[in-house]
GROMACS .gro file of C-alpha atoms in nm:
model
  436
    1UNK     CA    1   0.000   0.000   0.000
    2UNK     CA    2   0.282   0.242   0.082
    3UNK     CA    3   0.437   0.168  -0.256
    4UNK     CA    4   0.107   0.256  -0.424
    5UNK     CA    5   0.081   0.591  -0.250
    6UNK     CA    6   0.443   0.672  -0.332
    7UNK     CA    7   0.382   0.598  -0.698
    8UNK     CA    8   0.064   0.803  -0.694
    9UNK     CA    9   0.249   1.095  -0.537
   10UNK     CA   10   0.521   1.072  -0.803
   11UNK     CA   11   0.257   1.073  -1.078
   12UNK     CA   12   0.084   1.375  -0.923
   13UNK     CA   13   0.412   1.565  -0.889
   14UNK     CA   14   0.510   1.484  -1.247
   15UNK     CA   15   0.172   1.592  -1.380
   16UNK     CA   16   0.193   1.912  -1.177
   17UNK     CA   17   0.540   1.995  -1.307
   18UNK     CA   18   0.440   1.916  -1.665
   19UNK     CA   19   0.122   2.122  -1.628
   20UNK     CA   20   0.310   2.422  -1.488
   21UNK     CA   21   0.569   2.394  -1.763
   22UNK     CA   22   0.300   2.371  -2.030
   23UNK     CA   23   0.119   2.672  -1.883
   24UNK     CA   24   0.428   2.891  -1.892
   25UNK     CA   25   0.517   2.764  -2.240
   26UNK     CA   26   0.170   2.843  -2.373
   27UNK     CA   27   0.163   3.189  -2.212
   28UNK     CA   28   0.517   3.288  -2.313
   29UNK     CA   29   0.567   3.635  -2.456
   30UNK     CA   30   0.722   3.705  -2.792
   31UNK     CA   31   0.969   3.981  -2.705
   32UNK     CA   32   1.060   4.065  -3.065
   33UNK     CA   33   0.983   4.413  -3.194
   34UNK     CA   34   0.833   4.287  -3.518
   35UNK     CA   35   0.849   4.436  -3.865
   36UNK     CA   36   0.546   4.578  -4.040
   37UNK     CA   37   0.502   4.564  -4.418
   38UNK     CA   38   0.500   4.892  -4.605
   39UNK     CA   39   0.165   5.075  -4.604
   40UNK     CA   40   0.091   5.359  -4.844
   41UNK     CA   41  -0.067   5.569  -4.571
   42UNK     CA   42   0.198   5.506  -4.306
   43UNK     CA   43   0.546   5.500  -4.465
   44UNK     CA   44   0.823   5.403  -4.224
   45UNK     CA   45   1.007   5.733  -4.267
   46UNK     CA   46   0.707   5.952  -4.182
   47UNK     CA   47   0.670   6.150  -3.861
   48UNK     CA   48   0.558   5.908  -3.582
   49UNK     CA   49   0.258   6.121  -3.490
   50UNK     CA   50   0.138   6.136  -3.851
   51UNK     CA   51   0.192   5.761  -3.885
   52UNK     CA   52   0.011   5.704  -3.557
   53UNK     CA   53  -0.292   5.900  -3.674
   54UNK     CA   54  -0.324   5.679  -3.982
   55UNK     CA   55  -0.259   5.357  -3.792
   56UNK     CA   56  -0.508   5.445  -3.518
   57UNK     CA   57  -0.773   5.496  -3.784
   58UNK     CA   58  -0.680   5.172  -3.955
   59UNK     CA   59  -0.716   4.999  -3.616
   60UNK     CA   60  -1.053   5.175  -3.560
   61UNK     CA   61  -0.962   5.273  -3.202
   62UNK     CA   62  -1.225   5.546  -3.180
   63UNK     CA   63  -1.519   5.313  -3.249
   64UNK     CA   64  -1.468   5.109  -2.933
   65UNK     CA   65  -1.332   5.376  -2.701
   66UNK     CA   66  -1.599   5.640  -2.763
   67UNK     CA   67  -1.967   5.634  -2.669
   68UNK     CA   68  -2.220   5.772  -2.922
   69UNK     CA   69  -2.251   6.103  -2.739
   70UNK     CA   70  -1.918   6.094  -2.559
   71UNK     CA   71  -1.579   6.253  -2.602
   72UNK     CA   72  -1.328   6.078  -2.829
   73UNK     CA   73  -1.126   5.797  -2.669
   74UNK     CA   74  -1.267   5.857  -2.318
   75UNK     CA   75  -1.414   5.505  -2.305
   76UNK     CA   76  -1.740   5.384  -2.156
   77UNK     CA   77  -1.881   5.197  -2.457
   78UNK     CA   78  -2.072   4.887  -2.347
   79UNK     CA   79  -2.003   4.544  -2.495
   80UNK     CA   80  -2.289   4.312  -2.409
   81UNK     CA   81  -2.157   3.957  -2.406
   82UNK     CA   82  -2.316   3.625  -2.308
   83UNK     CA   83  -2.145   3.640  -1.967
   84UNK     CA   84  -2.203   4.008  -1.884
   85UNK     CA   85  -2.118   4.362  -1.993
   86UNK     CA   86  -1.767   4.501  -2.042
   87UNK     CA   87  -1.699   4.873  -2.080
   88UNK     CA   88  -1.415   5.014  -2.286
   89UNK     CA   89  -1.148   5.215  -2.107
   90UNK     CA   90  -1.027   5.572  -2.126
   91UNK     CA   91  -0.722   5.582  -2.355
   92UNK     CA   92  -0.666   5.958  -2.355
   93UNK     CA   93  -0.345   6.091  -2.199
   94UNK     CA   94  -0.522   6.201  -1.882
   95UNK     CA   95  -0.281   6.100  -1.601
   96UNK     CA   96  -0.551   6.009  -1.349
   97UNK     CA   97  -0.820   5.826  -1.546
   98UNK     CA   98  -0.645   5.755  -1.875
   99UNK     CA   99  -0.303   5.632  -1.988
  100UNK     CA  100  -0.107   5.953  -1.930
  101UNK     CA  101   0.135   5.786  -1.689
  102UNK     CA  102   0.188   5.470  -1.891
  103UNK     CA  103   0.541   5.406  -2.014
  104UNK     CA  104   0.613   5.292  -2.367
  105UNK     CA  105   0.675   4.936  -2.248
  106UNK     CA  106   0.349   4.931  -2.050
  107UNK     CA  107   0.149   5.053  -2.347
  108UNK     CA  108   0.310   4.802  -2.584
  109UNK     CA  109   0.245   4.521  -2.336
  110UNK     CA  110  -0.122   4.615  -2.301
  111UNK     CA  111  -0.180   4.639  -2.675
  112UNK     CA  112   0.010   4.325  -2.778
  113UNK     CA  113  -0.024   4.100  -2.469
  114UNK     CA  114  -0.346   4.216  -2.305
  115UNK     CA  115  -0.188   4.309  -1.970
  116UNK     CA  116  -0.249   4.652  -1.811
  117UNK     CA  117   0.013   4.872  -1.651
  118UNK     CA  118  -0.087   4.735  -1.308
  119UNK     CA  119  -0.021   4.379  -1.422
  120UNK     CA  120  -0.386   4.277  -1.447
  121UNK     CA  121  -0.523   4.103  -1.755
  122UNK     CA  122  -0.747   4.274  -2.007
  123UNK     CA  123  -1.051   4.094  -2.143
  124UNK     CA  124  -1.037   3.995  -2.512
  125UNK     CA  125  -1.322   4.234  -2.594
  126UNK     CA  126  -1.010   4.445  -2.646
  127UNK     CA  127  -0.862   4.268  -2.952
  128UNK     CA  128  -0.507   4.218  -2.829
  129UNK     CA  129  -0.541   3.872  -2.982
  130UNK     CA  130  -0.509   4.050  -3.318
  131UNK     CA  131  -0.298   4.348  -3.211
  132UNK     CA  132  -0.029   4.105  -3.092
  133UNK     CA  133   0.095   4.104  -3.454
  134UNK     CA  134   0.169   4.479  -3.452
  135UNK     CA  135   0.526   4.596  -3.466
  136UNK     CA  136   0.655   4.787  -3.164
  137UNK     CA  137   0.719   5.097  -3.375
  138UNK     CA  138   0.357   5.097  -3.497
  139UNK     CA  139   0.220   5.059  -3.143
  140UNK     CA  140   0.436   5.348  -3.021
  141UNK     CA  141   0.333   5.562  -3.318
  142UNK     CA  142  -0.030   5.514  -3.213
  143UNK     CA  143   0.064   5.608  -2.855
  144UNK     CA  144   0.247   5.918  -2.977
  145UNK     CA  145  -0.062   6.031  -3.166
  146UNK     CA  146  -0.300   5.954  -2.877
  147UNK     CA  147  -0.087   6.173  -2.652
  148UNK     CA  148  -0.146   6.470  -2.886
  149UNK     CA  149  -0.524   6.438  -2.842
  150UNK     CA  150  -0.727   6.619  -2.572
  151UNK     CA  151  -0.691   6.474  -2.224
  152UNK     CA  152  -1.032   6.372  -2.092
  153UNK     CA  153  -1.081   6.318  -1.721
  154UNK     CA  154  -1.341   6.041  -1.715
  155UNK     CA  155  -1.318   5.746  -1.474
  156UNK     CA  156  -1.359   5.402  -1.624
  157UNK     CA  157  -1.687   5.224  -1.562
  158UNK     CA  158  -1.676   4.896  -1.366
  159UNK     CA  159  -1.757   4.589  -1.570
  160UNK     CA  160  -2.078   4.404  -1.494
  161UNK     CA  161  -1.961   4.045  -1.478
  162UNK     CA  162  -2.065   3.767  -1.248
  163UNK     CA  163  -1.837   3.506  -1.092
  164UNK     CA  164  -1.610   3.357  -1.222
  165UNK     CA  165  -1.589   3.594  -1.520
  166UNK     CA  166  -1.508   3.889  -1.294
  167UNK     CA  167  -1.179   3.725  -1.192
  168UNK     CA  168  -0.920   3.884  -1.416
  169UNK     CA  169  -0.645   3.646  -1.304
  170UNK     CA  170  -0.839   3.364  -1.470
  171UNK     CA  171  -0.768   3.527  -1.806
  172UNK     CA  172  -0.418   3.379  -1.782
  173UNK     CA  173  -0.573   3.036  -1.834
  174UNK     CA  174  -0.789   3.166  -2.121
  175UNK     CA  175  -0.475   3.302  -2.282
  176UNK     CA  176  -0.302   2.966  -2.239
  177UNK     CA  177  -0.587   2.801  -2.429
  178UNK     CA  178  -0.672   3.058  -2.696
  179UNK     CA  179  -0.396   3.319  -2.730
  180UNK     CA  180  -0.043   3.314  -2.868
  181UNK     CA  181   0.185   3.615  -2.843
  182UNK     CA  182   0.346   3.662  -3.184
  183UNK     CA  183   0.448   3.926  -3.435
  184UNK     CA  184   0.338   3.950  -3.797
  185UNK     CA  185   0.549   3.737  -4.029
  186UNK     CA  186   0.551   3.845  -4.396
  187UNK     CA  187   0.504   3.566  -4.647
  188UNK     CA  188   0.799   3.587  -4.885
  189UNK     CA  189   0.609   3.386  -5.146
  190UNK     CA  190   0.338   3.652  -5.166
  191UNK     CA  191   0.355   3.997  -5.330
  192UNK     CA  192   0.402   4.306  -5.110
  193UNK     CA  193   0.038   4.406  -5.161
  194UNK     CA  194  -0.083   4.076  -5.013
  195UNK     CA  195   0.137   4.118  -4.705
  196UNK     CA  196   0.018   4.476  -4.662
  197UNK     CA  197  -0.342   4.356  -4.685
  198UNK     CA  198  -0.280   4.075  -4.436
  199UNK     CA  199  -0.133   4.324  -4.187
  200UNK     CA  200  -0.417   4.570  -4.238
  201UNK     CA  201  -0.685   4.303  -4.198
  202UNK     CA  202  -0.521   4.113  -3.913
  203UNK     CA  203  -0.288   4.320  -3.697
  204UNK     CA  204  -0.467   4.652  -3.749
  205UNK     CA  205  -0.824   4.600  -3.870
  206UNK     CA  206  -0.879   4.282  -3.661
  207UNK     CA  207  -1.143   4.163  -3.910
  208UNK     CA  208  -1.141   3.812  -3.762
  209UNK     CA  209  -1.269   3.941  -3.427
  210UNK     CA  210  -1.611   3.999  -3.582
  211UNK     CA  211  -1.619   3.775  -3.889
  212UNK     CA  212  -1.482   3.452  -3.736
  213UNK     CA  213  -1.707   3.217  -3.533
  214UNK     CA  214  -1.632   3.172  -3.162
  215UNK     CA  215  -1.587   2.842  -2.978
  216UNK     CA  216  -1.729   2.735  -2.642
  217UNK     CA  217  -1.463   2.938  -2.460
  218UNK     CA  218  -1.523   3.250  -2.672
  219UNK     CA  219  -1.198   3.195  -2.857
  220UNK     CA  220  -1.177   3.226  -3.234
  221UNK     CA  221  -1.240   2.915  -3.445
  222UNK     CA  222  -0.936   2.960  -3.666
  223UNK     CA  223  -1.033   2.659  -3.876
  224UNK     CA  224  -1.345   2.849  -3.983
  225UNK     CA  225  -1.177   3.188  -4.014
  226UNK     CA  226  -1.384   3.473  -4.159
  227UNK     CA  227  -1.683   3.247  -4.234
  228UNK     CA  228  -1.921   3.480  -4.045
  229UNK     CA  229  -2.052   3.537  -3.693
  230UNK     CA  230  -2.318   3.734  -3.502
  231UNK     CA  231  -2.179   4.029  -3.305
  232UNK     CA  232  -2.390   4.249  -3.078
  233UNK     CA  233  -2.700   4.119  -3.257
  234UNK     CA  234  -2.567   4.207  -3.606
  235UNK     CA  235  -2.449   3.943  -3.848
  236UNK     CA  236  -2.090   3.987  -3.965
  237UNK     CA  237  -2.106   3.811  -4.299
  238UNK     CA  238  -1.887   3.548  -4.457
  239UNK     CA  239  -1.595   3.732  -4.622
  240UNK     CA  240  -1.402   3.429  -4.746
  241UNK     CA  241  -1.346   3.372  -5.116
  242UNK     CA  242  -1.639   3.129  -5.131
  243UNK     CA  243  -1.829   3.192  -5.455
  244UNK     CA  244  -2.171   3.107  -5.312
  245UNK     CA  245  -2.164   3.235  -4.955
  246UNK     CA  246  -1.868   3.475  -4.942
  247UNK     CA  247  -1.710   3.737  -5.169
  248UNK     CA  248  -1.608   3.504  -5.451
  249UNK     CA  249  -1.852   3.655  -5.702
  250UNK     CA  250  -1.780   4.016  -5.609
  251UNK     CA  251  -1.552   4.209  -5.843
  252UNK     CA  252  -1.242   4.380  -5.708
  253UNK     CA  253  -1.412   4.714  -5.771
  254UNK     CA  254  -1.720   4.607  -5.573
  255UNK     CA  255  -1.513   4.499  -5.272
  256UNK     CA  256  -1.309   4.820  -5.284
  257UNK     CA  257  -1.626   5.028  -5.309
  258UNK     CA  258  -1.781   4.853  -5.011
  259UNK     CA  259  -1.470   4.902  -4.799
  260UNK     CA  260  -1.423   5.268  -4.887
  261UNK     CA  261  -1.786   5.386  -4.914
  262UNK     CA  262  -1.993   5.124  -4.734
  263UNK     CA  263  -2.185   5.036  -5.050
  264UNK     CA  264  -2.142   4.799  -5.343
  265UNK     CA  265  -2.409   4.806  -5.613
  266UNK     CA  266  -2.611   4.486  -5.624
  267UNK     CA  267  -2.437   4.342  -5.317
  268UNK     CA  268  -2.468   4.534  -4.991
  269UNK     CA  269  -2.483   4.856  -4.793
  270UNK     CA  270  -2.296   4.860  -4.462
  271UNK     CA  271  -2.481   4.898  -4.133
  272UNK     CA  272  -2.429   4.824  -3.765
  273UNK     CA  273  -2.068   4.754  -3.658
  274UNK     CA  274  -1.955   4.729  -4.021
  275UNK     CA  275  -2.102   5.071  -4.089
  276UNK     CA  276  -1.900   5.203  -3.795
  277UNK     CA  277  -1.585   5.041  -3.934
  278UNK     CA  278  -1.637   5.211  -4.270
  279UNK     CA  279  -1.728   5.545  -4.113
  280UNK     CA  280  -1.442   5.567  -3.864
  281UNK     CA  281  -1.173   5.362  -4.031
  282UNK     CA  282  -1.193   5.205  -4.375
  283UNK     CA  283  -1.300   5.512  -4.572
  284UNK     CA  284  -0.977   5.685  -4.467
  285UNK     CA  285  -0.742   5.422  -4.606
  286UNK     CA  286  -0.531   5.524  -4.903
  287UNK     CA  287  -0.653   5.363  -5.229
  288UNK     CA  288  -0.335   5.156  -5.245
  289UNK     CA  289  -0.406   5.013  -4.900
  290UNK     CA  290  -0.768   4.941  -4.988
  291UNK     CA  291  -0.643   4.757  -5.296
  292UNK     CA  292  -0.404   4.560  -5.072
  293UNK     CA  293  -0.699   4.453  -4.857
  294UNK     CA  294  -0.882   4.335  -5.169
  295UNK     CA  295  -0.575   4.136  -5.275
  296UNK     CA  296  -0.560   3.967  -4.937
  297UNK     CA  297  -0.934   3.894  -4.926
  298UNK     CA  298  -0.909   3.719  -5.262
  299UNK     CA  299  -0.671   3.469  -5.105
  300UNK     CA  300  -0.882   3.382  -4.798
  301UNK     CA  301  -0.974   3.011  -4.822
  302UNK     CA  302  -1.338   2.951  -4.916
  303UNK     CA  303  -1.565   2.831  -4.635
  304UNK     CA  304  -1.942   2.784  -4.606
  305UNK     CA  305  -1.972   2.894  -4.246
  306UNK     CA  306  -2.269   2.849  -4.013
  307UNK     CA  307  -2.615   2.921  -4.158
  308UNK     CA  308  -2.475   3.005  -4.504
  309UNK     CA  309  -2.667   3.262  -4.705
  310UNK     CA  310  -2.751   3.202  -5.068
  311UNK     CA  311  -2.836   3.526  -5.247
  312UNK     CA  312  -3.124   3.519  -5.493
  313UNK     CA  313  -3.040   3.798  -5.735
  314UNK     CA  314  -3.372   3.767  -5.921
  315UNK     CA  315  -3.654   3.716  -5.668
  316UNK     CA  316  -3.991   3.681  -5.840
  317UNK     CA  317  -4.171   3.951  -5.639
  318UNK     CA  318  -3.899   4.206  -5.714
  319UNK     CA  319  -3.905   4.123  -6.084
  320UNK     CA  320  -4.285   4.157  -6.090
  321UNK     CA  321  -4.295   4.485  -5.896
  322UNK     CA  322  -4.243   4.836  -6.021
  323UNK     CA  323  -4.082   5.114  -5.827
  324UNK     CA  324  -4.420   5.237  -5.696
  325UNK     CA  325  -4.637   4.925  -5.681
  326UNK     CA  326  -4.584   4.572  -5.551
  327UNK     CA  327  -4.669   4.245  -5.722
  328UNK     CA  328  -4.620   3.874  -5.667
  329UNK     CA  329  -4.658   3.876  -5.287
  330UNK     CA  330  -4.832   3.610  -5.079
  331UNK     CA  331  -5.158   3.720  -4.915
  332UNK     CA  332  -5.022   3.595  -4.580
  333UNK     CA  333  -4.777   3.887  -4.578
  334UNK     CA  334  -5.053   4.150  -4.561
  335UNK     CA  335  -4.940   4.307  -4.231
  336UNK     CA  336  -4.577   4.323  -4.338
  337UNK     CA  337  -4.673   4.465  -4.678
  338UNK     CA  338  -4.888   4.730  -4.513
  339UNK     CA  339  -4.605   4.833  -4.279
  340UNK     CA  340  -4.354   4.843  -4.564
  341UNK     CA  341  -4.586   5.059  -4.771
  342UNK     CA  342  -4.634   5.304  -4.487
  343UNK     CA  343  -4.275   5.345  -4.373
  344UNK     CA  344  -4.029   5.194  -4.621
  345UNK     CA  345  -4.146   5.197  -4.982
  346UNK     CA  346  -4.082   5.566  -5.042
  347UNK     CA  347  -3.708   5.516  -4.990
  348UNK     CA  348  -3.645   5.151  -5.078
  349UNK     CA  349  -3.912   5.117  -5.352
  350UNK     CA  350  -4.100   4.796  -5.425
  351UNK     CA  351  -3.840   4.680  -5.675
  352UNK     CA  352  -3.563   4.736  -5.421
  353UNK     CA  353  -3.372   4.982  -5.635
  354UNK     CA  354  -3.363   5.264  -5.379
  355UNK     CA  355  -3.496   5.604  -5.473
  356UNK     CA  356  -3.295   5.882  -5.311
  357UNK     CA  357  -2.965   5.701  -5.260
  358UNK     CA  358  -2.808   5.375  -5.375
  359UNK     CA  359  -2.757   5.292  -5.006
  360UNK     CA  360  -3.132   5.227  -4.988
  361UNK     CA  361  -3.122   4.950  -5.249
  362UNK     CA  362  -3.227   4.610  -5.119
  363UNK     CA  363  -3.229   4.374  -5.419
  364UNK     CA  364  -2.939   4.129  -5.415
  365UNK     CA  365  -2.819   4.210  -5.063
  366UNK     CA  366  -2.731   3.941  -4.814
  367UNK     CA  367  -2.938   4.100  -4.540
  368UNK     CA  368  -3.269   4.036  -4.716
  369UNK     CA  369  -3.154   3.686  -4.813
  370UNK     CA  370  -3.092   3.579  -4.454
  371UNK     CA  371  -3.401   3.390  -4.328
  372UNK     CA  372  -3.305   3.466  -3.967
  373UNK     CA  373  -3.320   3.836  -4.052
  374UNK     CA  374  -3.059   3.952  -3.801
  375UNK     CA  375  -2.948   4.267  -3.983
  376UNK     CA  376  -3.290   4.347  -4.129
  377UNK     CA  377  -3.440   4.337  -3.779
  378UNK     CA  378  -3.159   4.543  -3.629
  379UNK     CA  379  -3.188   4.806  -3.902
  380UNK     CA  380  -3.564   4.834  -3.844
  381UNK     CA  381  -3.522   4.859  -3.468
  382UNK     CA  382  -3.218   5.083  -3.444
  383UNK     CA  383  -3.187   5.252  -3.782
  384UNK     CA  384  -2.868   5.320  -3.975
  385UNK     CA  385  -2.647   5.625  -3.944
  386UNK     CA  386  -2.299   5.685  -4.082
  387UNK     CA  387  -2.108   5.969  -4.242
  388UNK     CA  388  -1.913   5.892  -4.558
  389UNK     CA  389  -1.707   6.183  -4.682
  390UNK     CA  390  -1.941   6.484  -4.673
  391UNK     CA  391  -2.258   6.275  -4.695
  392UNK     CA  392  -2.477   6.149  -4.413
  393UNK     CA  393  -2.626   5.804  -4.474
  394UNK     CA  394  -2.937   5.774  -4.262
  395UNK     CA  395  -3.231   5.544  -4.202
  396UNK     CA  396  -3.463   5.624  -3.909
  397UNK     CA  397  -3.520   5.374  -3.629
  398UNK     CA  398  -3.870   5.227  -3.600
  399UNK     CA  399  -3.827   5.031  -3.279
  400UNK     CA  400  -4.018   5.287  -3.079
  401UNK     CA  401  -4.310   5.288  -3.322
  402UNK     CA  402  -4.369   4.916  -3.380
  403UNK     CA  403  -4.441   4.626  -3.148
  404UNK     CA  404  -4.228   4.312  -3.150
  405UNK     CA  405  -4.492   4.135  -3.358
  406UNK     CA  406  -4.504   4.420  -3.610
  407UNK     CA  407  -4.126   4.434  -3.646
  408UNK     CA  408  -4.120   4.058  -3.700
  409UNK     CA  409  -4.393   4.083  -3.965
  410UNK     CA  410  -4.211   4.365  -4.144
  411UNK     CA  411  -3.877   4.183  -4.134
  412UNK     CA  412  -4.029   3.863  -4.268
  413UNK     CA  413  -4.204   4.054  -4.544
  414UNK     CA  414  -3.877   4.216  -4.652
  415UNK     CA  415  -3.706   3.875  -4.655
  416UNK     CA  416  -3.990   3.719  -4.853
  417UNK     CA  417  -4.037   4.001  -5.104
  418UNK     CA  418  -3.673   4.092  -5.169
  419UNK     CA  419  -3.505   3.757  -5.100
  420UNK     CA  420  -3.776   3.514  -5.205
  421UNK     CA  421  -3.726   3.324  -4.878
  422UNK     CA  422  -3.946   3.239  -4.584
  423UNK     CA  423  -3.848   3.469  -4.298
  424UNK     CA  424  -3.798   3.308  -3.958
  425UNK     CA  425  -3.805   3.620  -3.739
  426UNK     CA  426  -4.028   3.581  -3.432
  427UNK     CA  427  -4.153   3.845  -3.186
  428UNK     CA  428  -3.929   3.680  -2.927
  429UNK     CA  429  -3.626   3.734  -3.153
  430UNK     CA  430  -3.721   4.099  -3.185
  431UNK     CA  431  -3.756   4.140  -2.809
  432UNK     CA  432  -3.403   4.008  -2.759
  433UNK     CA  433  -3.256   4.225  -3.034
  434UNK     CA  434  -3.412   4.537  -2.885
  435UNK     CA  435  -3.178   4.504  -2.589
  436UNK     CA  436  -2.858   4.475  -2.796
   0.00000   0.00000   0.00000
């Protein structure tokens, strides 16, 4: 019996030592500075502050660190997640409530490793899992620019997380499972434009954080990268090269137009988080950098993704309808048709062409071809608002005017009329999406 317990103790000690070793191996830090590929808008020889301004826009920092009516970069934006609500932090140079006292090393560590200046872990709502690829010089250029912006004294809001998610130390184990500290590695077999696009999409634009499905631990499913996910109630679509469900049938010009203006004729108009990305970030990229993104997107492996969307470019009701009168609808859609006529037809038109602006076109878009109607419902409830160049793109919100049942009926009508599909939106779905 004593021999048994001795052997058991040895096994336990060995497993403990191996486990500790594996933990520290998996959470090791890449201490290299990293080298960024050349970007047209941020040449290596440019003034660091000017480079930082471009890089901060490419990284879309303002979208997450600014509330709709708040001061830039002062934080406080809520991220409603399945396990609670996380609020973004103040990243102005205010010394008391912001990052004014952070050293260069502390800032780089926070951005690339997800660890604050006090040694506590950040939650991956802050995309350090993507920013880890940034070069040190690019991170410090962003810091240099942030420190030229107004200092805002605004205390950070406490997160609303229950146990055990409110234990920041536990993030070390999440990192061991789902995060690897590493710098961007250019692919020598690819052209410079592809590497620039990969850096823009990954290290800076963190596209995967929205467009890649999450696993049970809220880590990215890298094997299904960019195949689409639902974020804050909005569907981030499949942006792989798949010809049926992704961007495979889009022309280079269409992709570039969508990235730089938020609209591609016959394909989509941006809204929700993607609209914010275009408004605050993508529209400011130099044309050469937008083209680099297109080059990289073309090489993303094709994947179907979850709940793949098949776009019907020639739905029968749209083909039968004129701009001012509908045709070909099912009688069961009477309530939805009535609501569309009263609030939507004057802008979107019955043939989906859009009257006052191409952004109002519906025919051929993925939103109206999604039976679950995530983005259609969100647009009805919360509206659409973004500024592109000197133009304001606007759709009013109707959530205050319609009941859950009416919103569901309208969404399902839009899906049926413009996508020729049976909408699956329920009043319960609408009630949930109102809170997002």
